[in-house]
XYZ file of N, CA and C in Angstrom:
402
model
N 51.502 -3.503 30.353
C 51.078 -2.369 31.164
C 51.680 -2.539 32.555
N 52.250 -1.460 33.061
C 52.872 -1.538 34.378
C 51.792 -1.470 35.446
N 52.143 -1.983 36.646
C 51.169 -2.018 37.738
C 50.824 -0.618 38.232
N 51.639 0.378 37.881
C 51.340 1.731 38.345
C 50.367 2.458 37.427
N 50.040 1.882 36.302
C 49.082 2.485 35.379
C 47.733 1.796 35.470
N 46.679 2.595 35.307
C 45.311 2.072 35.336
C 44.610 2.471 34.049
N 43.725 1.609 33.610
C 42.896 1.969 32.461
C 41.736 2.825 32.944
N 41.084 3.460 31.988
C 40.036 4.437 32.297
C 38.899 3.826 33.117
N 38.580 2.557 32.899
C 37.498 1.920 33.661
C 37.793 1.867 35.148
N 39.024 1.517 35.493
C 39.411 1.474 36.908
C 39.413 2.880 37.507
N 39.866 3.841 36.724
C 39.873 5.232 37.190
C 38.439 5.703 37.428
N 37.540 5.329 36.536
C 36.132 5.713 36.686
C 35.558 5.148 37.982
N 35.864 3.900 38.279
C 35.375 3.286 39.520
C 35.971 4.004 40.729
N 37.258 4.264 40.691
C 37.934 4.883 41.843
C 37.473 6.310 42.088
N 37.174 7.046 41.022
C 36.799 8.452 41.170
C 35.286 8.660 41.212
N 34.536 7.610 40.903
C 33.077 7.694 40.792
C 32.656 8.701 39.725
N 33.457 8.783 38.668
C 33.128 9.596 37.502
C 32.859 8.665 36.337
N 31.989 9.082 35.429
C 31.706 8.243 34.268
C 32.870 8.312 33.278
N 32.938 7.306 32.416
C 33.957 7.313 31.356
C 33.799 8.568 30.501
N 32.559 8.895 30.206
C 32.276 10.067 29.382
C 32.799 11.349 30.044
N 32.589 11.472 31.351
C 33.049 12.655 32.078
C 34.571 12.735 32.070
N 35.231 11.607 32.299
C 36.697 11.593 32.271
C 37.202 11.992 30.891
N 36.575 11.468 29.856
C 36.983 11.831 28.485
C 36.741 13.320 28.229
N 35.635 13.850 28.768
C 35.350 15.285 28.617
C 36.449 16.112 29.279
N 36.856 15.724 30.472
C 37.930 16.450 31.150
C 39.240 16.338 30.380
N 39.440 15.222 29.696
C 40.617 15.102 28.823
C 40.485 16.047 27.632
N 39.308 16.067 27.010
C 39.079 16.942 25.845
C 39.285 18.412 26.196
N 38.943 18.792 27.421
C 39.090 20.192 27.833
C 40.491 20.496 28.368
N 41.337 19.465 28.444
C 42.711 19.669 28.879
C 42.922 19.680 30.378
N 41.891 19.341 31.147
C 42.045 19.332 32.606
C 42.861 18.141 33.089
N 42.697 17.021 32.425
C 43.430 15.804 32.779
C 43.903 15.152 31.490
N 45.169 14.850 31.450
C 45.735 14.169 30.285
C 46.252 12.822 30.766
N 45.833 11.717 30.132
C 46.360 10.422 30.554
C 47.893 10.442 30.512
N 48.500 9.807 31.486
C 49.962 9.811 31.577
C 50.612 8.993 30.478
N 49.857 8.043 29.933
C 50.427 7.178 28.896
C 49.288 6.560 28.094
N 49.690 5.849 27.062
C 48.749 5.054 26.267
C 49.338 3.653 26.139
N 48.457 2.678 26.142
C 48.919 1.307 25.946
C 49.269 1.115 24.472
N 49.873 -0.019 24.162
C 50.196 -0.303 22.761
C 48.933 -0.334 21.914
N 47.823 -0.711 22.543
C 46.541 -0.742 21.837
C 45.844 0.610 21.794
N 46.459 1.636 22.381
C 45.890 2.976 22.340
C 44.978 3.328 23.499
N 44.896 2.426 24.491
C 44.037 2.709 25.642
C 44.688 3.761 26.535
N 43.845 4.628 27.092
C 44.329 5.635 28.029
C 44.839 4.943 29.285
N 45.988 5.412 29.784
C 46.550 4.873 31.016
C 46.780 6.021 31.984
N 46.362 5.808 33.216
C 46.407 6.850 34.234
C 47.257 6.404 35.420
N 47.804 7.370 36.129
C 48.588 7.119 37.340
C 47.805 7.610 38.553
N 48.360 7.366 39.727
C 47.755 7.877 40.957
C 47.653 9.406 40.918
N 48.650 10.065 40.338
C 48.608 11.534 40.227
C 47.435 11.974 39.362
N 47.144 11.225 38.308
C 45.998 11.547 37.452
C 44.690 11.366 38.220
N 44.614 10.315 39.020
C 43.423 10.067 39.841
C 43.249 11.206 40.843
N 44.350 11.624 41.467
C 44.279 12.730 42.436
C 43.782 13.999 41.757
N 44.236 14.246 40.546
C 43.801 15.421 39.781
C 42.301 15.345 39.492
N 41.831 14.172 39.093
C 40.400 13.995 38.842
C 39.584 14.182 40.117
N 40.133 13.785 41.256
C 39.419 13.961 42.525
C 39.291 15.440 42.874
N 40.299 16.237 42.555
C 40.192 17.691 42.767
C 39.036 18.227 41.931
N 38.987 17.824 40.680
C 37.925 18.279 39.777
C 36.564 17.825 40.306
N 36.485 16.561 40.716
C 35.213 16.028 41.216
C 34.731 16.797 42.440
N 35.653 17.223 43.274
C 35.267 17.971 44.477
C 34.897 19.416 44.170
N 35.469 19.976 43.120
C 35.165 21.361 42.749
C 33.812 21.475 42.040
N 33.455 20.449 41.283
C 32.245 20.496 40.446
C 30.981 20.812 41.241
N 30.673 20.097 42.331
C 29.416 20.400 43.038
C 29.418 21.760 43.726
N 30.578 22.372 43.836
C 30.648 23.709 44.429
C 30.477 24.790 43.375
N 30.262 24.379 42.135
C 29.953 25.333 41.078
C 31.149 26.001 40.436
N 32.350 25.475 40.646
C 33.515 26.051 39.983
C 33.444 25.741 38.494
N 33.845 26.697 37.677
C 33.842 26.513 36.227
C 35.068 25.710 35.790
N 35.048 25.243 34.558
C 36.208 24.532 34.021
C 37.443 25.430 34.036
N 37.261 26.703 33.724
C 38.397 27.633 33.739
C 38.946 27.810 35.148
N 38.063 27.866 36.141
C 38.519 27.971 37.523
C 39.254 26.697 37.946
N 38.721 25.556 37.536
C 39.393 24.298 37.838
C 40.790 24.288 37.222
N 40.864 24.708 35.982
C 42.152 24.755 35.275
C 43.122 25.687 35.998
N 42.637 26.833 36.438
C 43.499 27.793 37.124
C 44.055 27.199 38.420
N 43.204 26.543 39.198
C 43.684 25.934 40.437
C 44.675 24.814 40.140
N 44.346 23.961 39.183
C 45.244 22.853 38.851
C 46.585 23.356 38.331
N 46.571 24.392 37.501
C 47.826 24.968 37.009
C 48.649 25.514 38.172
N 47.969 26.158 39.111
C 48.645 26.716 40.279
C 49.272 25.618 41.127
N 48.495 24.589 41.442
C 49.034 23.510 42.269
C 50.107 22.721 41.520
N 49.980 22.616 40.201
C 51.036 21.961 39.414
C 52.360 22.696 39.577
N 52.299 24.010 39.508
C 53.534 24.794 39.679
C 54.097 24.650 41.079
N 53.220 24.696 42.074
C 53.687 24.554 43.460
C 54.316 23.175 43.703
N 53.777 22.144 43.056
C 54.227 20.770 43.279
C 55.337 20.332 42.332
N 55.717 21.177 41.400
C 56.651 20.771 40.341
C 58.079 20.557 40.825
N 58.410 21.102 41.970
C 59.789 21.030 42.425
C 60.649 22.123 41.813
N 60.014 22.922 40.962
C 60.700 24.051 40.320
C 61.087 25.076 41.387
N 62.269 25.640 41.220
C 62.726 26.696 42.131
C 61.907 27.947 41.841
N 61.159 28.407 42.824
C 60.314 29.584 42.655
C 60.882 30.740 43.464
N 60.802 31.912 42.892
C 61.142 33.103 43.656
C 60.114 33.241 44.783
N 60.511 33.759 45.934
C 59.551 33.904 47.038
C 58.287 34.668 46.634
N 58.437 35.705 45.830
C 57.266 36.485 45.409
C 56.340 35.644 44.523
N 56.920 34.810 43.667
C 56.105 33.941 42.800
C 55.396 32.871 43.623
N 56.116 32.292 44.573
C 55.518 31.275 45.439
C 54.367 31.866 46.251
N 54.566 33.067 46.775
C 53.509 33.716 47.555
C 52.292 34.019 46.678
N 52.532 34.401 45.447
C 51.422 34.674 44.516
C 50.620 33.395 44.258
N 51.326 32.295 44.071
C 50.644 31.015 43.860
C 49.862 30.597 45.103
N 50.471 30.767 46.264
C 49.771 30.426 47.509
C 48.559 31.319 47.728
N 48.663 32.579 47.351
C 47.521 33.498 47.467
C 46.375 33.040 46.563
N 46.710 32.527 45.408
C 45.693 31.984 44.502
C 44.977 30.803 45.164
N 45.749 29.900 45.765
C 45.155 28.750 46.459
C 44.287 29.236 47.618
N 44.762 30.243 48.358
C 43.955 30.810 49.461
C 42.621 31.344 48.935
N 42.657 31.988 47.786
C 41.423 32.500 47.195
C 40.440 31.386 46.880
N 40.949 30.275 46.343
C 40.081 29.131 46.064
C 39.560 28.511 47.350
N 40.406 28.460 48.375
C 39.972 27.897 49.647
C 38.854 28.741 50.253
N 38.997 30.056 50.189
C 37.952 30.947 50.716
C 36.667 30.813 49.909
N 36.797 30.726 48.577
C 35.616 30.560 47.727
C 34.929 29.231 48.038
N 35.710 28.175 48.231
C 35.139 26.866 48.552
C 34.409 26.924 49.891
N 35.014 27.560 50.893
C 34.367 27.679 52.202
C 33.043 28.429 52.089
N 33.027 29.510 51.316
C 31.791 30.281 51.139
C 30.720 29.452 50.433
N 31.131 28.705 49.418
C 30.167 27.881 48.682
C 29.632 26.752 49.551
N 30.464 26.189 50.402
C 30.004 25.162 51.340
C 28.985 25.767 52.309
N 29.261 26.961 52.802
C 28.320 27.640 53.713
C 26.993 27.898 52.999
N 27.059 28.332 51.750
C 25.835 28.573 50.983
C 25.042 27.279 50.797
N 25.750 26.190 50.524
C 25.073 24.898 50.361
C 24.435 24.444 51.675
N 25.104 24.702 52.803
C 24.520 24.342 54.102
C 23.226 25.121 54.344
N 23.217 26.381 53.961
C 22.009 27.194 54.096
C 20.892 26.631 53.219
N 21.223 26.297 51.980
C 20.223 25.713 51.077
C 19.697 24.397 51.633
N 20.597 23.568 52.172
C 20.179 22.294 52.739
C 19.259 22.502 53.934
N 19.583 23.448 54.790
C 18.735 23.728 55.956
C 17.341 24.161 55.510
N 17.275 25.001 54.491
C 15.968 25.433 53.979
C 15.196 24.267 53.375
N 15.894 23.407 52.662
C 15.243 22.239 52.062
C 14.717 21.301 53.154
N 15.499 21.114 54.213
C 15.052 20.267 55.322
C 13.846 20.870 56.026
N 13.841 22.188 56.207
C 12.683 22.860 56.804
C 11.440 22.647 55.955
N 11.603 22.762 54.657
C 10.480 22.572 53.738
C 9.957 21.141 53.819
N 10.861 20.164 53.804
C 10.442 18.765 53.893
C 9.721 18.506 55.212
N 10.195 19.097 56.296
C 9.548 18.948 57.604
C 8.157 19.569 57.584
N 8.042 20.741 56.971
C 6.743 21.409 56.865
C 5.750 20.526 56.106
N 6.192 19.920 55.030
C 5.314 19.030 54.259
C 4.919 17.807 55.080
N 5.882 17.229 55.792
C 5.591 16.051 56.617
C 4.586 16.405 57.705
N 4.754 17.571 58.318
C 3.818 18.006 59.358
C 2.429 18.215 58.780
N 2.372 18.766 57.600
C 1.070 18.989 56.957
C 0.361 17.663 56.710
N 1.102 16.665 56.309
C 0.496 15.367 56.054
C -0.034 14.733 57.342
N 0.619 14.950 58.450
C 0.153 14.360 59.698
C -1.041 15.134 60.261
N -1.216 16.403 59.857
C -2.309 17.229 60.362
C -3.540 17.148 59.475
N -3.390 16.664 58.255
C -4.519 16.622 57.321
C -5.438 15.478 57.719
N -6.738 15.812 57.961
C -7.690 14.748 58.333
C -7.914 13.804 57.152
N -8.119 12.534 57.475
C -8.385 11.528 56.435
C -9.750 11.781 55.856
N -9.894 11.536 54.561
C -11.192 11.749 53.902
C -12.076 10.560 54.035
């Protein structure tokens, strides 16, 4: 095994994803191991880890597997080194802009939810300090 390849266990530690989750993303076609060892073990590269990190960051924002796939396909094309017509490149960039705007909105929504949760926790804490002992 070359030093540039990692087995799934190391990838799981680096990405903080479970082995099961990584295998699920492989089954759904979101991430394909770059190679297999002679013994059949999945081998991953830094690019595979980066791809898993994109997925890991999209998941808590509620993006679907299909949305993840669409973004990854888009960024794959942008990063491929393939000669793109300006109109095609702009279309791909517009897709990324759409995901960026959706991510920003979802982050704002999560901040609102967090603020409400903190207010609720504070209200409960205040109630406990105001309740007379029995």
